[in-house]
PDB file of C-alpha atoms in Angstrom:
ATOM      1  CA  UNK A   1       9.920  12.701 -12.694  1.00 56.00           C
ATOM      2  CA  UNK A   2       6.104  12.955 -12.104  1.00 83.00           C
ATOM      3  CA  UNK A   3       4.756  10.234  -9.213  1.00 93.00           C
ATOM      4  CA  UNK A   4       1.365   8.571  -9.730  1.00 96.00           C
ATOM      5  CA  UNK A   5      -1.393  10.774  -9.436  1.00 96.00           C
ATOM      6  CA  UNK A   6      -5.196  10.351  -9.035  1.00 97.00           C
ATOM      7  CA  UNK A   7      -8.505  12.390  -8.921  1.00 97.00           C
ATOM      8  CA  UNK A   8     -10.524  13.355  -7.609  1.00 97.00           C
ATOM      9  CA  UNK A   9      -8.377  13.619  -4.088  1.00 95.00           C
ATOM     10  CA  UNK A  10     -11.823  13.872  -2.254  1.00 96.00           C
ATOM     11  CA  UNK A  11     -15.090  12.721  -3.268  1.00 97.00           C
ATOM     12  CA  UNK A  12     -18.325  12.771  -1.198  1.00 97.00           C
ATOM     13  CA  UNK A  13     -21.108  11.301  -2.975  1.00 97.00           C
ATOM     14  CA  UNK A  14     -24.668  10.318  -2.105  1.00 97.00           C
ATOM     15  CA  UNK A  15     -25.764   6.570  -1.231  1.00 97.00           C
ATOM     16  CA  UNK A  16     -26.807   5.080  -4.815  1.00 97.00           C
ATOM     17  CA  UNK A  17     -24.740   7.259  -6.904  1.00 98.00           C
ATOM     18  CA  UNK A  18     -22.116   5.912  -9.353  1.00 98.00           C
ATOM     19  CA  UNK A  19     -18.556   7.507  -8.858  1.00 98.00           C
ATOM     20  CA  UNK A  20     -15.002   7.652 -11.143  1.00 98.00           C
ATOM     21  CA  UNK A  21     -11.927   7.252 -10.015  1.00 98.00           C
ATOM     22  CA  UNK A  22      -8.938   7.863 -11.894  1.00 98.00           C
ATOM     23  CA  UNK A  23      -5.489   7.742 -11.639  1.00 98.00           C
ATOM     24  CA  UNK A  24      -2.287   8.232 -13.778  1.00 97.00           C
ATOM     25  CA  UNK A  25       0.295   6.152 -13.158  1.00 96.00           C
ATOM     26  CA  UNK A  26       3.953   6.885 -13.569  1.00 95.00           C
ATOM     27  CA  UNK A  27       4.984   6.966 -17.347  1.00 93.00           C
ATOM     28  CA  UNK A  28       6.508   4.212 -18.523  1.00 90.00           C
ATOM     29  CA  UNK A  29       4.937   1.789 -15.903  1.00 91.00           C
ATOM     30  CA  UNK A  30       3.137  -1.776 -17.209  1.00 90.00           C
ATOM     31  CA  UNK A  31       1.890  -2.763 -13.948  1.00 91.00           C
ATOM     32  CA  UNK A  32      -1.101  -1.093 -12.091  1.00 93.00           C
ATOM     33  CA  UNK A  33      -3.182  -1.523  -9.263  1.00 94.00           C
ATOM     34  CA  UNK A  34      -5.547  -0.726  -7.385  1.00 96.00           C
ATOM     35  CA  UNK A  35      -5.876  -1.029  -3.585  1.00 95.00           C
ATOM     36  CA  UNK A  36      -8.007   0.187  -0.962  1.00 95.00           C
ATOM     37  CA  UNK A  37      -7.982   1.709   3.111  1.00 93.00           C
ATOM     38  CA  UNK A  38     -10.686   1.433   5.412  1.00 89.00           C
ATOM     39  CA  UNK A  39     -11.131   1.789   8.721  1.00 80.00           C
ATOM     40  CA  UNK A  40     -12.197  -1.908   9.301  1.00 70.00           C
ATOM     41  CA  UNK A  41      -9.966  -3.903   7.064  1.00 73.00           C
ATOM     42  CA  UNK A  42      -6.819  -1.955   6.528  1.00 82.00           C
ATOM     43  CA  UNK A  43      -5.261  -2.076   3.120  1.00 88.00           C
ATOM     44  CA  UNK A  44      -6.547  -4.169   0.807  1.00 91.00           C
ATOM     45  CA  UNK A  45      -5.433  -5.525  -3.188  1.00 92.00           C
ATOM     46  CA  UNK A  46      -8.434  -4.868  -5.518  1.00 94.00           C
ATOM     47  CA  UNK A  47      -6.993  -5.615  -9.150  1.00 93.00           C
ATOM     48  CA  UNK A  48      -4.303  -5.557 -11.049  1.00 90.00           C
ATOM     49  CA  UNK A  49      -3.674  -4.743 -14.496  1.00 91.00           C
ATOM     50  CA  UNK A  50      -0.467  -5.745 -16.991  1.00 89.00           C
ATOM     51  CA  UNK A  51      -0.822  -3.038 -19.846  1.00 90.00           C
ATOM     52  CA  UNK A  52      -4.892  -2.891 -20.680  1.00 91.00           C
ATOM     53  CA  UNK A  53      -5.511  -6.371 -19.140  1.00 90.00           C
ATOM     54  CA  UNK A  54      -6.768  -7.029 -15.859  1.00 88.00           C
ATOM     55  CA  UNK A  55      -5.240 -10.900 -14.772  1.00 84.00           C
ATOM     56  CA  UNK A  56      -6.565 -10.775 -11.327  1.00 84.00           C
ATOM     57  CA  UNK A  57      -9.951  -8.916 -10.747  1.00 87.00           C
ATOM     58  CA  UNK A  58     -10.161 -11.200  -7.190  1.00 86.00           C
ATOM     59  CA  UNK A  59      -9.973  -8.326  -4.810  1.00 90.00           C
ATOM     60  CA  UNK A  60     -12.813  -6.147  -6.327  1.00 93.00           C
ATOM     61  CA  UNK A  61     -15.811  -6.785  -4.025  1.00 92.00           C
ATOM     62  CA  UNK A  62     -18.635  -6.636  -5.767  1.00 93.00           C
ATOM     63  CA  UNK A  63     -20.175  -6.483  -9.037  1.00 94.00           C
ATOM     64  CA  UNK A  64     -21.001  -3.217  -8.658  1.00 97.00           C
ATOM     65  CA  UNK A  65     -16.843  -2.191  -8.755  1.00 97.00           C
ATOM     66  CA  UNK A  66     -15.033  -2.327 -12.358  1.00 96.00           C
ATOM     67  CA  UNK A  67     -12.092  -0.910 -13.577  1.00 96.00           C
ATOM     68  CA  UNK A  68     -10.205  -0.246 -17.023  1.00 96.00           C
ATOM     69  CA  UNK A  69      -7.292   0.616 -18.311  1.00 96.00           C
ATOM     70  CA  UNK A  70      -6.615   2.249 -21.422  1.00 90.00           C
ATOM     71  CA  UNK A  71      -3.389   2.585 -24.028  1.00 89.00           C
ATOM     72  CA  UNK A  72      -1.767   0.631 -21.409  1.00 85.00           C
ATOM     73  CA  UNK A  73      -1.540   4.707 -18.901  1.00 93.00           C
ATOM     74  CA  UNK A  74      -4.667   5.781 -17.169  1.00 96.00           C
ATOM     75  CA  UNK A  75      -6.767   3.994 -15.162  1.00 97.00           C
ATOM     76  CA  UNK A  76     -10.131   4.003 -14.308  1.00 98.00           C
ATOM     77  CA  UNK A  77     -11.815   2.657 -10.963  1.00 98.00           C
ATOM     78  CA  UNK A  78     -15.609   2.471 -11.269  1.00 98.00           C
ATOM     79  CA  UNK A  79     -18.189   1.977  -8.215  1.00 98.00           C
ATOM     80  CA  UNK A  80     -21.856   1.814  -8.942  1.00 98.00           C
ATOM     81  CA  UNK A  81     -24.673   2.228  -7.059  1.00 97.00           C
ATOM     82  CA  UNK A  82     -22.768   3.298  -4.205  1.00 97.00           C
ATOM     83  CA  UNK A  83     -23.272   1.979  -0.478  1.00 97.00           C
ATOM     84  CA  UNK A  84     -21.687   3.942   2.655  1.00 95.00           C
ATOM     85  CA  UNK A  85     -19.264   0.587   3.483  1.00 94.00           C
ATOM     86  CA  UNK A  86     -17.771   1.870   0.145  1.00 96.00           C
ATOM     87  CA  UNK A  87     -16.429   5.294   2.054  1.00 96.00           C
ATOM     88  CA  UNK A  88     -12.828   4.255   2.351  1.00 95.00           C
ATOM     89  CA  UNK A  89      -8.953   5.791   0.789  1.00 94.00           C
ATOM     90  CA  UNK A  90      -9.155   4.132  -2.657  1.00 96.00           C
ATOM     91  CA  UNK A  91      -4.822   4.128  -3.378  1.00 96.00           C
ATOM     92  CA  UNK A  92      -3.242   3.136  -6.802  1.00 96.00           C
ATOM     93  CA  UNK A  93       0.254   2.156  -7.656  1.00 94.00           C
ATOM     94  CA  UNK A  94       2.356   1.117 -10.177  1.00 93.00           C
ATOM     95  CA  UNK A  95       5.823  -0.381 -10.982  1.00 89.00           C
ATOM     96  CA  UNK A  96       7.731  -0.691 -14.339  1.00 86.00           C
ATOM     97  CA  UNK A  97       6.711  -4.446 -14.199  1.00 76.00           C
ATOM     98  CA  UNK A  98       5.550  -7.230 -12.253  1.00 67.00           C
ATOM     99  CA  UNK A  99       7.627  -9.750 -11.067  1.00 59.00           C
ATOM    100  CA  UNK A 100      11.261  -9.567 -11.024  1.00 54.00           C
ATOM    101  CA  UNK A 101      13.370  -6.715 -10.141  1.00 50.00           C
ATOM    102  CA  UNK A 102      11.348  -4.283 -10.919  1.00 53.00           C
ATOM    103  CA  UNK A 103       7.909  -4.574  -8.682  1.00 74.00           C
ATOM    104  CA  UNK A 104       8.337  -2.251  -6.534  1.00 83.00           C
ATOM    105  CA  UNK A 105       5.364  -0.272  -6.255  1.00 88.00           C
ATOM    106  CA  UNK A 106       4.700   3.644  -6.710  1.00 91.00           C
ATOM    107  CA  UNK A 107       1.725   4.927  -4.751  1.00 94.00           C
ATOM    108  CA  UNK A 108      -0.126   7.719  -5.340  1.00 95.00           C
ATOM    109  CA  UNK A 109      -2.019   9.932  -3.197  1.00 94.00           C
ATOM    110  CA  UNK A 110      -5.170   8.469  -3.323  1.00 95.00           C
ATOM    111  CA  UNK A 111      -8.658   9.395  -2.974  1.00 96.00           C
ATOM    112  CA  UNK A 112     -10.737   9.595  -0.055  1.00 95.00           C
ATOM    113  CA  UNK A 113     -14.325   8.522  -1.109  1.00 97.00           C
ATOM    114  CA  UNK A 114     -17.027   8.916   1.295  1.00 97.00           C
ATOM    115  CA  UNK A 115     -20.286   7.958   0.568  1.00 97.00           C
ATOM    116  CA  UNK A 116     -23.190   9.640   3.133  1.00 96.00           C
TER     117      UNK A 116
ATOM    118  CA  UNK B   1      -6.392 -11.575   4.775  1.00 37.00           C
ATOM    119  CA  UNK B   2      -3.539  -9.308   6.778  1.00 41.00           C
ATOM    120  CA  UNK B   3      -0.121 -11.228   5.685  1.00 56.00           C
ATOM    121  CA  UNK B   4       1.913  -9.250   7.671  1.00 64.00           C
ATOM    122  CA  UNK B   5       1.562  -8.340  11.054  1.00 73.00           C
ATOM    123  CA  UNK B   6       3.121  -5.405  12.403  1.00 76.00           C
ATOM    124  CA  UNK B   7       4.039  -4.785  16.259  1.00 79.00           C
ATOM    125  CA  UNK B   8       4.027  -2.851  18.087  1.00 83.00           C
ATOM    126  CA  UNK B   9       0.873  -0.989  17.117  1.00 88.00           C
ATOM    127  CA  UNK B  10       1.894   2.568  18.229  1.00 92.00           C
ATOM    128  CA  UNK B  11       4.957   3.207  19.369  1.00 94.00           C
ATOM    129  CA  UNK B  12       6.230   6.825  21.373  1.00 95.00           C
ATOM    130  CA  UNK B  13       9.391   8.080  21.390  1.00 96.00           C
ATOM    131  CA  UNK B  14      11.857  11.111  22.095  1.00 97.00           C
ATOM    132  CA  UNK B  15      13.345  12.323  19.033  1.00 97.00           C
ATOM    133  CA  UNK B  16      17.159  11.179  18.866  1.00 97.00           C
ATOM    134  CA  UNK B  17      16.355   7.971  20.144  1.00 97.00           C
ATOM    135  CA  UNK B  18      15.607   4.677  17.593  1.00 97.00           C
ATOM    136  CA  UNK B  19      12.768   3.056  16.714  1.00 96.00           C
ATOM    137  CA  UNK B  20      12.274  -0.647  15.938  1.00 96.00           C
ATOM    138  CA  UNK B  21       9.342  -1.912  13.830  1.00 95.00           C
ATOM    139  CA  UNK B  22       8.920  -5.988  13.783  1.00 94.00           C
ATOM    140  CA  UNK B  23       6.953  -7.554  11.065  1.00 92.00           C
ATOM    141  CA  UNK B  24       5.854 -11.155  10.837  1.00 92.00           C
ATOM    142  CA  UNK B  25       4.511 -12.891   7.988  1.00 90.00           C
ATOM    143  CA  UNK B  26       2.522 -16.477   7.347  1.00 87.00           C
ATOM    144  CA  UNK B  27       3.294 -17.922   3.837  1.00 83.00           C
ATOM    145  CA  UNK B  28       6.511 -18.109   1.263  1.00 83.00           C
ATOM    146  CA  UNK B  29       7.574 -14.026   0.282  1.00 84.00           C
ATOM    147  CA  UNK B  30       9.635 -13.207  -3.137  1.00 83.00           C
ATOM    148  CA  UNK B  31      10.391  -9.735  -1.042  1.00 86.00           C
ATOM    149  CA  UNK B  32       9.394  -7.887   1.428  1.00 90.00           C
ATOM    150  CA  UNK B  33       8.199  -3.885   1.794  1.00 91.00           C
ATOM    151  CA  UNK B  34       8.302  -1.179   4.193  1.00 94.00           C
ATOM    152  CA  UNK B  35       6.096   1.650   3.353  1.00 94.00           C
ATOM    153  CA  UNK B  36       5.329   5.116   5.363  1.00 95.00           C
ATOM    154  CA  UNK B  37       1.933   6.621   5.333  1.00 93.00           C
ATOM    155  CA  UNK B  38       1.406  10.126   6.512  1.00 89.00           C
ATOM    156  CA  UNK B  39      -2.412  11.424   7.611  1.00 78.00           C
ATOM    157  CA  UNK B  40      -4.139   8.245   5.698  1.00 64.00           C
ATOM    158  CA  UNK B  41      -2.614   9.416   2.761  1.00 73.00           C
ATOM    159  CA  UNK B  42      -0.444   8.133  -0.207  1.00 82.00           C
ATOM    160  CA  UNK B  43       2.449   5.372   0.991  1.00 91.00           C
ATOM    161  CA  UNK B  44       5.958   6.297   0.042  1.00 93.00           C
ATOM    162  CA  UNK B  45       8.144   3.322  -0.567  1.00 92.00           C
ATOM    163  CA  UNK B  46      10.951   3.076   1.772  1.00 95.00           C
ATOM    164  CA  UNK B  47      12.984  -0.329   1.225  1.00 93.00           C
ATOM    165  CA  UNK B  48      12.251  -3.473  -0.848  1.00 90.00           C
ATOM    166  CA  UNK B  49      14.739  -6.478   0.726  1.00 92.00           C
ATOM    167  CA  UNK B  50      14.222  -9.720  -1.373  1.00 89.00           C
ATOM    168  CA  UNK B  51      14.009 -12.971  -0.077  1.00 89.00           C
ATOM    169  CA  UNK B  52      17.677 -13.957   0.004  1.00 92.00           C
ATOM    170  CA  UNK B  53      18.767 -10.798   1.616  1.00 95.00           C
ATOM    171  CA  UNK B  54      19.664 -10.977   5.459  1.00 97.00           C
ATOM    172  CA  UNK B  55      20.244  -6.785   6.129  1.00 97.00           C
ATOM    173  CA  UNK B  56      19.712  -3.988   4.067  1.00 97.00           C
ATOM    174  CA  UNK B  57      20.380  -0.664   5.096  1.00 96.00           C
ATOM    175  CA  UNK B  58      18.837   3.012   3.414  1.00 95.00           C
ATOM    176  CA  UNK B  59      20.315   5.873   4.808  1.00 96.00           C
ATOM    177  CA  UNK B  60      19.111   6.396   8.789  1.00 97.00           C
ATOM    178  CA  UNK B  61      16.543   2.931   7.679  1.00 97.00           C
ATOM    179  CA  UNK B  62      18.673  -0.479   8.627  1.00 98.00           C
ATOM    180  CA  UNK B  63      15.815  -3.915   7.661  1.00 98.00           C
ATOM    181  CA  UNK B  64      16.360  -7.121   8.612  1.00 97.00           C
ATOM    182  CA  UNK B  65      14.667 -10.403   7.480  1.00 96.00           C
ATOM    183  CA  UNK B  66      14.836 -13.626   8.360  1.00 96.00           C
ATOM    184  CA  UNK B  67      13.233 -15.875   6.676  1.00 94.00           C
ATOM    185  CA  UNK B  68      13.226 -18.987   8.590  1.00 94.00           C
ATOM    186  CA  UNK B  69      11.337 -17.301  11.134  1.00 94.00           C
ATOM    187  CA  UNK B  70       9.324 -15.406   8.775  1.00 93.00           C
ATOM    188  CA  UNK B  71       9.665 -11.915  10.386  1.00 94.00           C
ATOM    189  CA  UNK B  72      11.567  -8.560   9.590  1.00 95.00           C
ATOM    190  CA  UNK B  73      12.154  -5.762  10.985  1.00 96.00           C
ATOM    191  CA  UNK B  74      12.768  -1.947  10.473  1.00 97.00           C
ATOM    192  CA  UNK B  75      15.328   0.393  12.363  1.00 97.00           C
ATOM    193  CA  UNK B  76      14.902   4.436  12.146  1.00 97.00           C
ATOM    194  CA  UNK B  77      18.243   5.447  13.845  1.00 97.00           C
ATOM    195  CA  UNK B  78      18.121   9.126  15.058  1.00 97.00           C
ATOM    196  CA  UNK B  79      14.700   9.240  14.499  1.00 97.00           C
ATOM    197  CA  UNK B  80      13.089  13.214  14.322  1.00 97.00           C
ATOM    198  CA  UNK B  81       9.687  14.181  14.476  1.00 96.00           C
ATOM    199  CA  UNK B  82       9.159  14.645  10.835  1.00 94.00           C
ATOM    200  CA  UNK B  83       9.544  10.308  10.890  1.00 96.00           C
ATOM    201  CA  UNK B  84       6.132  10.679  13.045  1.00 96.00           C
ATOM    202  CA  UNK B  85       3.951   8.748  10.930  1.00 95.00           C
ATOM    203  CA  UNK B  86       2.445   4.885  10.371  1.00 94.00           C
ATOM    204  CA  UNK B  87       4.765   2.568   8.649  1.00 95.00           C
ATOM    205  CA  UNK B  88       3.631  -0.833   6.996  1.00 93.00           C
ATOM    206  CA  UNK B  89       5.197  -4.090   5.745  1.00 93.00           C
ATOM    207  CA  UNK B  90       3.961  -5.770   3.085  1.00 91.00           C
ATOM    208  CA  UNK B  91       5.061  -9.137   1.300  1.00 88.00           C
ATOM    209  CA  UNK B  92       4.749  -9.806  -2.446  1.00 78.00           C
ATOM    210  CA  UNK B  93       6.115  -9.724  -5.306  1.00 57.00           C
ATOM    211  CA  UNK B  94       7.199 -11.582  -8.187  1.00 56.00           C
ATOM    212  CA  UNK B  95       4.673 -14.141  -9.232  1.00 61.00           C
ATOM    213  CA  UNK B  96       3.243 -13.455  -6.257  1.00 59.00           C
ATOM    214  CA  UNK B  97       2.877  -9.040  -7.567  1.00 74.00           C
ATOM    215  CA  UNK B  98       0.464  -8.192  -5.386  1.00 82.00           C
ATOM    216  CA  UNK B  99       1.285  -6.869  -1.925  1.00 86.00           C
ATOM    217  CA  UNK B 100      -0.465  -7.581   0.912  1.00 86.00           C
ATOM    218  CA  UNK B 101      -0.070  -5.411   4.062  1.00 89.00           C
ATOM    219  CA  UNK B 102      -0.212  -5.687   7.513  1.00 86.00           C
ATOM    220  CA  UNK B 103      -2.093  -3.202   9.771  1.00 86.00           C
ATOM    221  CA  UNK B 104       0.731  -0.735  10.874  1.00 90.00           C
ATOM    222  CA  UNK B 105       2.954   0.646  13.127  1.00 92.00           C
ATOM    223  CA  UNK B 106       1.832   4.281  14.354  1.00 93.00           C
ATOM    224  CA  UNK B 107       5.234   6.118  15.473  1.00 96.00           C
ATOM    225  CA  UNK B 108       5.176   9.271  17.103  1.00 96.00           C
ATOM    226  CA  UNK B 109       8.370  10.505  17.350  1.00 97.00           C
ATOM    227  CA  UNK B 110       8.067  14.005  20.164  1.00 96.00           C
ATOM    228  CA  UNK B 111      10.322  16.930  19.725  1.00 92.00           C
TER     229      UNK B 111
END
């Protein structure tokens, strides 16, 4: 069946502009999240969402990153105001659930945000 | 913070010969993950062994863990050039759902 996907796959934006990521996770999944790549620190958890709710927002960091989730699918990762330590491989997964035997999580292909 | 430490950080080989990937870890796990990432892309899952597994093996893959001394490790066998890519652990799951990674393995396998 279809993997988790996410667009754009590339996204250069200007320093102060907002941006939308999105991604789709595998059908059927409760469990999101969203993690990101950089150069600097590696791979890193931002949040987490189980169905439209968002338990752990700790990784997210800033004010000016959000993210929803709607009829408990697609997700949306939002950066305002964008700043060029924000250029980095934004990745989202899913799994069926979290916790348990079934957290292993599906990554999609990500998008590569640079910000100039 | 980087739970999981990979080493060694790049690692060359001739293809045919095996690779081994050690990972080491700080705190309690529920499981433990090996992912592959090819060219800073999407990570494709590769083995999950939980915390009361020993040895779990995944075609030409063969993990170990061992929890007392909080480290595991992962064995290509045969390896081939198309394996040439960065491989991570990452601990997690359960209560404990979401994964934190170390910083990677590069392997190069050369034809």
């Amino acid at each position: 069946g279809a993997g988790v996907s996410q667009s754009p796959s590339n996204k250069v934006t200007e320093k102060g502009k907002d941006v939308e990521l999105r991604c789709d996770p595998i059908s059927g999944h409760t469990a999101l999240y969203w993690y990101r790549q950089s150069l600097g620190q590696g791979l890193e958890f931002l949040i987490y969402f189980q169905g439209n709710s968002a338990p752990d927002k700790s990784g997210l960091p800033s004010d000016r990153f959000s993210a929803e989730r709607t009829g408990g699918s697609v997700s949306t990762l939002t950066i305002q105001r964008t700043q060029q330590e924000d250029s980095a491989v934004y990745l989202c997964a899913s799994s069926l659930a979290a916790g348990g035997a079934a957290d292993t999580q599906y990554f999609g292909p990500g998008t590569r945000l640079t910000v100039l | 913070s980087q739970q999981g430490e990979e080493d060694p950080q790049a690692l060359s080989i001739q293809e045919g010969e095996n690779a081994t990937m050690n990972c080491s870890y700080k705190t309690s796990i529920n499981n433990l993950q090996w992912y592959r990432q090819n060219s800073g892309r999407g990570l494709v899952h590769l083995i999950l062994i939980r915390s009361n597994e020993r040895e779990k093996h995944s075609g030409r893959l063969r993990v170990t863990l061992d929890t007392s001394k909080k480290s595991s490790s992962l064995l290509i066998t045969a390896s081939r050039a198309a394996d040439t890519a960065s491989y991570f652990c990452a601990t997690g799951g359960g209560s404990n759902y979401k994964l934190t990674f170390g910083k990677g393995t590069l392997l190069t396998v050369n034809p």
